[in-house]
XYZ file of C-alpha atoms in Angstrom:
702
model
C -49.396 6.490 5.649
C -52.440 8.712 5.131
C -51.966 11.182 7.950
C -54.514 13.991 8.241
C -53.946 17.555 9.475
C -52.212 20.666 8.225
C -49.025 20.196 6.201
C -45.764 20.701 8.029
C -43.811 23.818 7.157
C -40.151 23.451 6.313
C -37.609 24.691 3.862
C -38.993 26.119 0.642
C -37.431 23.807 -1.914
C -38.177 26.294 -4.666
C -35.574 28.545 -3.101
C -33.334 26.042 -1.316
C -32.733 23.656 -4.226
C -31.669 26.277 -6.789
C -29.477 27.901 -4.147
C -27.773 24.577 -3.469
C -27.300 24.001 -7.188
C -25.803 27.479 -7.585
C -23.434 26.918 -4.659
C -22.388 23.535 -6.046
C -21.790 25.065 -9.479
C -19.734 27.834 -7.874
C -17.625 25.356 -5.892
C -17.145 23.148 -8.952
C -16.252 26.176 -11.054
C -13.662 27.400 -8.543
C -12.255 23.884 -8.293
C -12.077 23.607 -12.096
C -10.285 26.971 -12.361
C -7.749 25.984 -9.705
C -7.349 22.587 -11.328
C -6.716 24.134 -14.732
C -4.206 26.632 -13.347
C -2.444 23.896 -11.338
C -2.159 21.710 -14.436
C -0.684 24.596 -16.408
C 1.774 25.297 -13.602
C 2.712 21.604 -13.439
C 3.222 21.576 -17.210
C 5.527 24.588 -16.987
C 7.387 23.028 -14.059
C 7.771 19.754 -15.987
C 9.371 21.598 -18.870
C 11.909 23.140 -16.492
C 12.500 19.765 -14.883
C 13.394 18.313 -18.285
C 15.557 21.329 -19.116
C 17.513 21.240 -15.856
C 17.744 17.457 -16.024
C 19.376 17.594 -19.461
C 22.009 20.029 -18.188
C 22.614 18.037 -14.991
C 22.919 14.743 -16.912
C 25.296 16.309 -19.422
C 27.587 17.842 -16.760
C 27.544 14.717 -14.595
C 28.553 12.634 -17.618
C 31.464 15.002 -18.313
C 32.665 14.836 -14.707
C 32.443 11.027 -14.678
C 34.311 10.916 -17.991
C 37.035 13.180 -16.572
C 37.435 11.029 -13.440
C 37.599 7.852 -15.508
C 40.149 9.481 -17.856
C 42.538 10.255 -15.001
C 42.426 6.678 -13.768
C 42.845 5.478 -17.363
C 46.057 7.534 -17.737
C 47.514 5.938 -14.603
C 46.327 2.467 -15.627
C 48.155 2.898 -18.935
C 51.362 3.363 -16.942
C 50.522 0.418 -14.693
C 49.978 -1.806 -17.750
C 53.348 -0.809 -19.287
C 55.514 -3.938 -19.142
C 58.681 -1.847 -18.902
C 57.352 -0.129 -15.788
C 56.370 -3.478 -14.298
C 59.748 -5.005 -15.145
C 61.860 -2.081 -13.869
C 59.902 -1.674 -10.613
C 60.223 -5.399 -9.980
C 63.950 -5.289 -10.745
C 64.504 -2.276 -8.463
C 62.791 -4.129 -5.590
C 64.899 -7.216 -6.321
C 68.358 -5.563 -6.692
C 68.083 -2.470 -4.521
C 70.026 -4.111 -1.676
C 72.788 -5.458 -3.928
C 75.781 -2.983 -4.026
C 77.003 -4.486 -7.286
C 73.688 -3.639 -8.960
C 73.528 -0.051 -7.719
C 74.302 1.509 -11.097
C 71.858 -0.783 -12.797
C 69.118 0.125 -10.293
C 69.838 3.844 -10.722
C 69.503 3.422 -14.466
C 66.114 1.818 -13.962
C 65.054 4.730 -11.748
C 66.254 7.248 -14.319
C 64.173 5.567 -17.011
C 61.095 5.563 -14.786
C 61.531 9.264 -13.895
C 61.725 10.191 -17.568
C 58.651 8.087 -18.297
C 56.723 9.647 -15.402
C 57.714 13.143 -16.524
C 56.298 12.541 -19.985
C 53.135 10.902 -18.570
C 52.630 13.746 -16.076
C 52.937 16.413 -18.747
C 50.637 14.507 -21.091
C 48.003 13.774 -18.418
C 48.135 17.168 -16.717
C 49.490 15.803 -13.433
C 52.117 18.602 -13.206
C 55.428 19.544 -14.930
C 58.986 20.605 -13.958
C 60.062 24.232 -13.673
C 61.008 25.565 -17.069
C 64.068 27.525 -15.943
C 65.915 24.683 -14.215
C 66.816 21.258 -15.524
C 65.660 18.600 -13.140
C 68.174 16.652 -11.108
C 66.681 13.246 -10.672
C 68.813 12.496 -7.591
C 67.332 15.533 -5.814
C 63.982 15.445 -4.001
C 61.688 18.164 -5.327
C 58.818 19.818 -3.474
C 55.656 20.083 -5.596
C 51.909 19.848 -5.483
C 51.244 17.759 -8.575
C 52.822 14.797 -10.280
C 53.059 11.013 -10.512
C 54.773 8.668 -8.028
C 55.481 4.945 -8.063
C 55.248 3.475 -4.569
C 56.324 -0.096 -3.781
C 54.550 -2.435 -1.366
C 56.757 -1.218 1.506
C 55.518 2.345 1.043
C 58.799 3.604 -0.419
C 58.956 5.904 -3.435
C 60.477 4.006 -6.366
C 60.333 6.953 -8.785
C 58.496 10.272 -9.104
C 57.970 13.032 -11.648
C 59.851 16.298 -10.868
C 56.790 18.184 -9.526
C 55.461 15.292 -7.412
C 54.740 16.183 -3.790
C 56.539 14.408 -0.960
C 55.018 11.063 -0.053
C 54.167 11.744 3.562
C 51.395 13.028 5.828
C 47.853 12.880 4.498
C 49.013 11.628 1.086
C 50.743 8.593 2.601
C 47.777 7.906 4.904
C 45.322 7.943 2.002
C 47.414 5.690 -0.273
C 48.148 3.232 2.537
C 44.415 2.914 3.297
C 43.563 1.816 -0.249
C 42.811 -1.913 -0.369
C 45.345 -4.098 -2.244
C 44.456 -4.506 -5.906
C 41.952 -1.622 -5.826
C 41.846 1.752 -7.571
C 40.791 4.848 -5.636
C 39.990 8.529 -6.067
C 40.981 10.765 -3.196
C 38.961 13.606 -1.771
C 39.157 17.092 -3.264
C 41.456 19.243 -1.093
C 43.130 22.660 -1.256
C 46.926 22.556 -1.396
C 49.449 25.010 0.032
C 49.016 27.273 -2.969
C 45.253 27.451 -2.451
C 44.502 25.297 -5.485
C 42.077 22.381 -5.627
C 43.985 19.100 -5.721
C 42.977 15.438 -6.063
C 44.809 12.141 -5.718
C 44.301 9.064 -7.949
C 45.669 5.606 -7.104
C 45.880 2.459 -9.278
C 47.558 -0.881 -8.450
C 50.812 -1.981 -10.157
C 51.245 -5.711 -10.793
C 54.298 -7.787 -11.645
C 55.090 -8.278 -15.319
C 53.082 -11.064 -16.982
C 51.126 -11.772 -13.774
C 47.425 -12.642 -13.500
C 46.856 -9.324 -11.648
C 45.799 -11.101 -8.470
C 46.244 -9.242 -5.204
C 49.265 -11.368 -4.374
C 50.968 -10.232 -7.614
C 50.805 -6.527 -6.704
C 54.278 -4.969 -6.496
C 53.226 -1.391 -5.785
C 50.956 1.496 -6.711
C 51.005 4.404 -9.134
C 49.855 7.611 -7.440
C 48.794 10.684 -9.392
C 48.383 14.065 -7.648
C 46.690 16.645 -9.805
C 45.594 20.269 -9.620
C 42.071 19.993 -10.967
C 40.699 23.526 -11.086
C 41.586 24.228 -14.727
C 40.348 20.835 -15.982
C 37.407 20.013 -13.697
C 35.542 23.244 -13.007
C 35.094 24.263 -16.671
C 33.213 20.977 -17.125
C 30.452 22.373 -14.891
C 29.527 25.076 -17.416
C 26.917 24.019 -19.959
C 27.754 25.259 -23.478
C 25.005 27.447 -24.891
C 23.085 27.831 -21.590
C 21.328 31.233 -21.723
C 19.799 31.241 -18.257
C 21.005 34.207 -16.242
C 20.950 32.637 -12.760
C 21.963 29.050 -13.585
C 24.601 27.573 -11.262
C 26.253 24.142 -11.305
C 28.316 22.981 -8.331
C 29.826 19.814 -6.943
C 28.808 18.815 -3.412
C 29.783 16.194 -0.893
C 28.442 15.200 2.494
C 30.862 15.650 5.408
C 29.314 14.429 8.664
C 26.274 16.582 9.367
C 27.365 19.246 6.875
C 27.334 19.666 3.113
C 30.513 21.018 1.498
C 30.625 22.926 -1.804
C 33.588 21.400 -3.706
C 33.516 23.838 -6.643
C 33.420 27.660 -6.639
C 30.012 29.300 -6.305
C 29.899 32.471 -8.384
C 27.066 34.812 -9.136
C 27.045 38.411 -10.296
C 28.757 40.404 -7.534
C 29.808 37.240 -5.611
C 33.034 35.256 -5.368
C 33.768 32.061 -3.549
C 36.716 29.650 -3.629
C 36.432 25.852 -3.840
C 35.845 24.200 -0.488
C 35.255 27.655 0.907
C 31.596 27.077 1.769
C 29.908 24.538 4.051
C 26.319 24.477 5.283
C 24.456 22.503 7.941
C 22.333 19.654 6.550
C 19.556 20.754 8.905
C 19.259 24.163 7.215
C 15.529 24.443 6.301
C 14.799 23.883 2.582
C 18.497 24.066 1.658
C 18.976 23.013 -1.978
C 22.391 21.450 -1.323
C 21.023 19.396 1.613
C 18.256 18.079 -0.644
C 20.769 17.203 -3.384
C 23.205 15.200 -1.211
C 20.273 13.445 0.510
C 18.426 12.188 -2.588
C 21.429 11.897 -4.933
C 19.229 11.973 -8.054
C 16.088 14.078 -8.194
C 14.304 17.321 -8.936
C 12.668 19.777 -6.548
C 11.019 23.182 -6.732
C 10.820 25.616 -3.860
C 14.123 24.907 -2.126
C 16.464 27.768 -1.266
C 20.167 28.190 -1.950
C 22.875 29.170 0.541
C 21.904 32.840 0.228
C 18.165 32.241 0.745
C 17.077 32.579 -2.886
C 14.255 30.252 -3.984
C 15.544 27.904 -6.721
C 14.689 24.901 -8.881
C 17.100 22.021 -8.189
C 18.265 19.089 -10.346
C 20.680 16.670 -8.633
C 22.784 13.847 -10.113
C 25.102 11.502 -8.225
C 28.665 11.162 -9.577
C 29.539 7.482 -9.939
C 33.325 7.940 -9.907
C 33.492 9.834 -6.580
C 31.318 10.455 -3.492
C 30.021 13.670 -5.031
C 26.681 15.058 -6.146
C 26.354 17.506 -9.033
C 23.680 20.153 -8.400
C 22.311 22.413 -11.139
C 20.015 25.250 -10.034
C 18.061 28.142 -11.535
C 16.361 30.859 -9.532
C 12.597 30.280 -9.237
C 11.841 33.863 -10.251
C 13.707 33.524 -13.545
C 12.198 30.111 -14.302
C 8.580 30.467 -13.205
C 8.092 34.065 -12.106
C 6.527 35.192 -15.383
C 4.410 32.048 -15.548
C 3.092 32.599 -12.009
C 2.067 36.138 -12.899
C 0.291 34.819 -15.976
C -1.481 32.145 -13.950
C -2.657 34.666 -11.360
C -4.087 36.869 -14.094
C -5.760 33.856 -15.667
C -7.304 32.876 -12.315
C -8.759 36.366 -11.847
C -10.206 36.402 -15.373
C -11.793 32.968 -15.057
C -13.173 33.882 -11.624
C -14.818 37.002 -13.035
C -16.281 34.959 -15.876
C -17.693 32.480 -13.356
C -19.214 35.345 -11.347
C -20.901 36.769 -14.474
C -22.355 33.346 -15.287
C -23.667 32.972 -11.708
C -25.352 36.396 -11.842
C -26.953 35.477 -15.177
C -28.253 32.188 -13.778
C -29.761 33.942 -10.737
C -31.488 36.496 -12.973
C -32.945 33.811 -15.249
C -34.057 31.686 -12.306
C -35.665 34.665 -10.583
C -37.639 35.499 -13.686
C -38.722 31.902 -14.239
C -39.686 31.225 -10.607
C -42.287 33.977 -10.578
C -43.976 32.395 -13.606
C -43.835 28.914 -12.113
C -45.309 29.961 -8.779
C -48.873 30.261 -10.052
C -48.569 27.030 -12.051
C -47.281 25.200 -8.976
C -50.231 26.400 -6.873
C -52.770 25.037 -9.329
C -50.881 21.728 -9.639
C -50.723 21.404 -5.845
C -54.502 21.760 -5.585
C -55.011 19.147 -8.306
C -52.595 16.729 -6.629
C -54.403 17.181 -3.304
C -57.698 16.099 -4.903
C -55.988 13.129 -6.568
C -54.361 12.153 -3.262
C -57.687 12.124 -1.449
C -59.265 10.090 -4.249
C -56.459 7.496 -4.129
C -56.723 7.252 -0.354
C -60.466 6.635 -0.529
C -59.973 4.039 -3.291
C -57.321 2.177 -1.303
C -59.508 2.150 1.799
C -62.474 0.838 -0.224
C -60.451 -1.924 -1.888
C -58.804 -3.155 1.329
C -62.085 -3.009 3.290
C -63.584 -5.466 0.796
C -60.878 -8.064 1.514
C -61.433 -10.906 4.023
C -57.899 -10.437 5.334
C -56.678 -8.074 8.015
C -54.395 -5.368 6.562
C -52.641 -2.662 8.575
C -49.407 -0.625 8.634
C -47.305 0.232 11.704
C -44.635 2.937 11.622
C -41.289 2.922 13.448
C -42.978 4.039 16.672
C -45.461 1.095 16.457
C -48.342 3.430 15.629
C -51.107 2.607 13.158
C -50.666 4.482 9.875
C -53.353 2.518 8.036
C -55.921 -0.166 8.859
C -58.761 -1.764 6.878
C -62.165 -2.769 8.185
C -61.125 -6.367 8.890
C -58.201 -5.183 11.039
C -60.452 -2.891 13.060
C -63.186 -5.521 13.612
C -61.431 -7.120 16.583
C -60.531 -3.779 18.163
C -64.047 -2.365 18.519
C -63.064 0.986 16.965
C -63.131 2.287 13.397
C -60.071 2.379 11.120
C -60.010 6.159 11.359
C -59.896 6.004 15.168
C -56.979 3.536 15.021
C -54.705 5.967 13.149
C -51.731 7.325 15.138
C -52.511 5.041 18.122
C -49.914 2.628 19.511
C -50.730 -1.012 18.750
C -50.209 -1.969 22.398
C -52.866 0.563 23.440
C -55.325 -0.840 20.876
C -54.742 -4.627 21.171
C -53.119 -4.833 24.609
C -49.439 -5.561 25.319
C -49.783 -9.357 25.148
C -51.485 -9.452 21.738
C -49.288 -6.688 20.330
C -46.046 -8.436 21.329
C -46.288 -11.046 18.528
C -46.718 -8.392 15.808
C -43.911 -6.235 17.165
C -41.454 -9.140 17.287
C -42.279 -10.208 13.721
C -42.038 -6.618 12.490
C -38.603 -6.305 14.086
C -37.458 -9.464 12.291
C -38.703 -8.123 8.947
C -36.898 -4.810 9.465
C -33.623 -6.531 10.339
C -33.880 -8.915 7.370
C -34.889 -6.098 5.014
C -37.350 -8.492 3.352
C -40.825 -9.942 3.876
C -41.206 -12.776 6.390
C -44.091 -15.209 6.884
C -45.419 -16.631 10.131
C -48.070 -19.141 11.167
C -49.348 -18.794 14.733
C -51.648 -21.141 16.654
C -53.608 -19.254 19.294
C -55.809 -20.600 22.086
C -58.339 -18.077 23.434
C -60.951 -19.283 25.925
C -61.002 -22.787 24.455
C -61.242 -21.474 20.899
C -58.317 -22.440 18.658
C -57.226 -20.188 15.814
C -54.490 -20.542 13.223
C -53.336 -17.205 11.752
C -50.944 -16.809 8.816
C -49.335 -13.377 8.546
C -46.903 -11.725 6.127
C -44.792 -8.789 7.329
C -43.389 -6.532 4.565
C -40.942 -3.649 5.285
C -41.915 -0.384 3.565
C -39.346 2.096 2.299
C -39.748 5.830 1.936
C -38.523 7.507 -1.213
C -35.439 8.681 0.667
C -34.542 5.066 1.430
C -35.432 5.200 5.146
C -37.813 2.574 6.548
C -41.339 3.988 6.822
C -42.881 1.032 8.618
C -44.146 -2.534 8.153
C -47.211 -3.704 6.203
C -48.972 -6.679 7.829
C -51.384 -8.920 5.890
C -53.038 -11.561 8.104
C -55.264 -14.517 7.061
C -57.357 -16.721 9.311
C -56.507 -20.222 8.027
C -58.070 -22.145 10.910
C -60.549 -23.991 8.679
C -57.916 -24.864 6.104
C -55.491 -26.222 8.696
C -58.212 -28.165 10.494
C -59.290 -29.808 7.251
C -55.706 -30.602 6.298
C -54.973 -32.218 9.676
C -58.187 -34.244 9.399
C -57.154 -35.423 5.933
C -53.681 -36.344 7.244
C -55.182 -38.416 10.074
C -57.484 -40.180 7.622
C -54.597 -40.972 5.332
C -52.516 -42.228 8.260
C -55.313 -44.519 9.412
C -55.741 -45.804 5.854
C -52.054 -46.623 5.651
C -52.156 -48.448 9.000
C -55.176 -50.431 7.859
C -53.513 -51.468 4.583
C -50.320 -52.409 6.413
C -52.352 -54.515 8.840
C -53.961 -56.387 5.918
C -50.547 -57.244 4.509
C -49.213 -58.346 7.909
C -52.145 -60.778 8.386
C -51.598 -62.352 4.950
C -47.836 -62.864 5.396
C -47.138 -63.834 9.032
C -43.414 -64.263 8.296
C -43.200 -60.637 7.037
C -45.341 -59.178 9.846
C -44.057 -55.791 11.054
C -41.724 -55.638 8.045
C -43.336 -52.490 6.609
C -43.404 -50.802 10.022
C -39.722 -51.444 10.590
C -38.801 -50.303 7.066
C -40.861 -47.130 7.593
C -39.097 -46.420 10.900
C -35.658 -46.865 9.301
C -36.600 -44.812 6.218
C -37.830 -41.880 8.313
C -34.709 -41.945 10.497
C -32.365 -42.029 7.481
C -34.252 -39.172 5.768
C -33.866 -37.037 8.885
C -30.205 -38.026 9.147
C -29.696 -36.742 5.581
C -31.422 -33.439 6.340
C -34.364 -33.920 3.933
C -37.452 -31.714 4.080
C -40.507 -32.712 6.121
C -42.429 -33.545 2.939
C -39.605 -35.803 1.672
C -39.370 -37.474 5.091
C -43.127 -38.136 5.194
C -43.006 -39.451 1.616
C -40.258 -41.962 2.488
C -42.177 -43.149 5.573
C -45.543 -43.544 3.806
C -44.000 -45.289 0.782
C -42.134 -47.682 3.103
C -45.387 -48.541 4.935
C -47.100 -49.296 1.607
C -44.136 -51.111 0.095
C -45.652 -54.616 0.547
C -49.285 -53.647 -0.145
C -49.172 -55.483 -3.462
C -48.632 -58.786 -1.657
C -52.394 -59.003 -1.018
C -52.627 -60.039 -4.686
C -50.280 -63.005 -4.089
C -51.799 -66.316 -2.877
C -51.163 -66.990 0.845
C -49.584 -70.371 0.106
C -46.875 -68.654 -1.935
C -46.166 -66.172 0.870
C -45.892 -68.991 3.450
C -43.994 -71.418 1.212
C -40.818 -72.833 2.850
C -39.433 -74.628 -0.202
C -37.908 -73.287 -3.365
C -40.068 -70.872 -5.319
C -40.897 -71.324 -8.976
C -39.932 -68.684 -11.528
C -43.563 -67.537 -11.733
C -43.751 -67.209 -7.937
C -40.540 -65.156 -7.899
C -41.965 -62.909 -10.623
C -45.100 -62.350 -8.528
C -43.006 -61.350 -5.520
C -40.761 -59.025 -7.568
C -43.721 -57.296 -9.156
C -45.578 -56.840 -5.875
C -43.977 -53.422 -5.307
C -45.178 -52.161 -8.699
C -48.632 -53.591 -7.877
C -48.530 -51.550 -4.651
C -47.942 -48.392 -6.707
C -50.793 -49.301 -9.088
C -53.220 -49.812 -6.186
C -52.656 -46.345 -4.674
C -52.007 -44.269 -7.791
C -55.396 -42.549 -7.542
C -54.799 -41.465 -3.939
C -53.555 -37.859 -3.563
C -50.472 -37.535 -1.338
C -48.472 -34.412 -0.437
C -45.276 -35.972 -1.804
C -44.366 -38.374 -4.661
C -45.360 -41.536 -2.800
C -46.509 -43.429 -5.904
C -43.376 -42.565 -7.922
C -41.187 -43.510 -4.930
C -42.745 -46.997 -4.911
C -42.277 -47.343 -8.670
C -38.558 -46.562 -8.321
C -37.926 -48.539 -5.121
C -36.444 -51.484 -7.085
C -34.045 -49.364 -9.175
C -30.304 -49.789 -8.519
C -27.552 -47.162 -8.279
C -25.636 -48.687 -11.234
C -28.754 -48.774 -13.473
C -29.302 -52.545 -13.326
C -32.614 -52.330 -11.460
C -36.227 -52.365 -12.610
C -38.585 -51.353 -14.083
C -36.893 -48.495 -16.012
C -33.183 -49.051 -15.343
C -32.672 -45.613 -13.760
C -29.090 -44.822 -12.754
C -27.558 -42.782 -9.917
C -29.458 -39.642 -8.968
C -32.012 -40.196 -11.713
C -33.818 -42.127 -8.981
C -35.708 -40.153 -6.319
C -33.838 -39.828 -3.044
C -36.881 -41.217 -1.226
C -36.771 -44.337 -3.433
C -33.039 -44.794 -2.748
C -33.716 -44.539 0.998
C -36.500 -47.167 1.169
C -34.419 -49.486 -1.059
C -31.626 -49.488 1.566
C -34.074 -49.651 4.502
C -36.013 -52.557 2.905
C -32.773 -54.454 2.229
C -31.595 -54.063 5.843
C -34.899 -55.116 7.437
C -35.231 -57.990 4.972
C -31.763 -59.347 5.826
C -32.180 -59.217 9.611
C -35.771 -60.597 9.635
C -36.774 -64.275 9.765
C -38.520 -65.726 6.714
C -40.378 -68.968 6.030
C -37.352 -70.377 4.218
C -34.480 -68.908 6.367
C -33.521 -67.215 9.594
C -32.550 -63.538 9.745
C -28.844 -62.651 9.817
C -27.108 -60.443 12.368
C -27.157 -56.655 12.099
C -23.367 -56.459 11.537
C -23.515 -58.993 8.714
C -26.309 -57.063 7.047
C -24.362 -53.793 7.323
C -21.286 -55.467 5.818
C -23.344 -56.584 2.796
C -24.774 -53.074 2.373
C -21.268 -51.593 2.386
C -20.153 -54.079 -0.284
C -23.151 -53.170 -2.473
C -22.736 -49.397 -1.936
C -21.966 -47.753 -5.258
C -23.495 -50.687 -7.169
C -26.955 -51.431 -5.833
C -27.278 -48.627 -3.268
C -26.388 -44.948 -2.828
C -23.251 -44.610 -0.640
C -24.645 -41.538 1.130
C -27.811 -43.380 2.118
C -25.815 -46.361 3.442
C -23.572 -44.019 5.454
C -26.585 -42.206 6.930
C -28.173 -45.568 7.865
C -25.031 -46.771 9.653
C -24.774 -43.472 11.536
C -28.418 -43.851 12.633
C -27.873 -47.432 13.808
C -24.579 -46.838 15.629
C -24.904 -43.254 16.888
C -28.682 -42.656 17.169
C -29.645 -45.844 19.041
C -31.196 -47.309 15.864
C -30.437 -50.922 16.733
C -32.401 -50.717 19.987
C -35.355 -48.987 18.284
C -35.667 -51.739 15.648
C -35.467 -54.374 18.376
C -38.223 -52.586 20.374
C -40.548 -52.596 17.336
C -40.008 -56.296 16.786
C -40.592 -57.057 20.495
C -43.722 -54.886 20.722
C -45.457 -56.631 17.801
């Protein structure tokens, strides 16, 4: 604690601390610059995310609207009652030769209707130079067909393709009662084509699956109608591209043409592996809806990507802009900003170093003079502390983590035979011996583990001389928070303990004497107080009371009947009925007991316990009518113990009852006259702690 010798040399904090501060400021400054630039970049990227998202949402909505419109055109045909009626009639009369002309008329009507619907909906049209012959099968790539449940063509527009091959397979696979959109394919003319299917139900049916009489199939060249929807009106970005994608196995297929300056590509003419690193199309078909920066397109260009899933088909719309066009200028601006802020930070650091260098030279001389002054003050404080502690009658010393003395007063050094100065830096085991030092080391270890002061009382026998030492062990903390050692303050309390034990023996003998007086005056109540005291002590221990509370219950129980010495012997020995005055004398004897000992000083509330011994749990007792826990726990214990011993003991006017009968009465009165917890503790003592046998042994011994 007060170690002598030359000061240890280490880092010069005058240089190290400012250097650390400067480094920290530099790191924080660099972090702040990067943070600022990153936030600006994120803000710019967010703006592009919103911009691309608006375009992608707009184009996806147009594509979904177009898909829904095609199905709506076919559903309008399917809902036409004439179509439903004629298709049903054709199925019904097609095998009847007499109805052949009628059936052909129905077919002619349907062909005309399909021709008009096909031209209106863009599903194809007849050649302009030749009038269609509706009895002749035409070869085409677009049109509308009505297919019955047997897979036969009921009627078709002039340009409708033949119902066979892949077209038949797709239509047949559609679930009954369901609408479907076929995949985008390239027909024999190299044009993008799609198929749409809606169910056809019988006229005036509930449109249940069982009422389906066929399907309406629309085959449409979609390039002129679909692909223009991918261009955003008013978009001024030079490298913006919007394409439709679909996932095919482990590949991604581009459904729409991909065109850039100097490039041409046909629909379905490009497929890429999903495993292609950072591929924008792979990202789009994987997430469905999202935004990403830093992916690359099919040609390796870095792009920003916005993807939107198409609800009407298994497609994903992808809108991209080249990263260089979107964020190239911003990145250049951010790099310039980073360099400028870094230079500004460097200038500030140089200025700080210059100011600190100038100020440190002025502070050096001031620090030297302050150090000399502090050294004198330190020595003065050390001498004052040594003087004050040497004047104390207690032993005071400090041990460090290596069990060496860091401080000791004169009283601590008296038993060692050396001066306090000679004790410094010596191990306690070398000074006191291993046996004597062991007790201090164990207590110090406990204090360090607890992180708080602990107290200990030790009784030592040395060459027939008994000593009682009370010590307090206090952990000491350094300013850094590490444990510096343990302060021990030790008192010799031998005289105090000896006097206290003598006083306790005197008090115990006095109690025995007073109990003996009562027993001689009331032969029928002999040993009553002793038995009550035994029960009261056992119940108090059973309830986990403190030693002082336990002693209080025992002493109060022993003195419970002391007041009976004021009652005439003939009343105590009377076998007949007692008068009201005699009963009053007996009831008040407990209060008389308290009055007789009220001037005696006890460690616990013995007198107050006696005064409350006749209170009842429900407040109907005497003398104050206390209720519940308003009564001392010691008073509640001796009330139950006195009742038990009184019921099982013989009296001049009756014989004692059995233990079980007495316990039954106590249980009935629990919650009214007595505390339930006390009754439960008593029963546990009697039945599980051999209490019955102990009470019987007391009665037999006396």
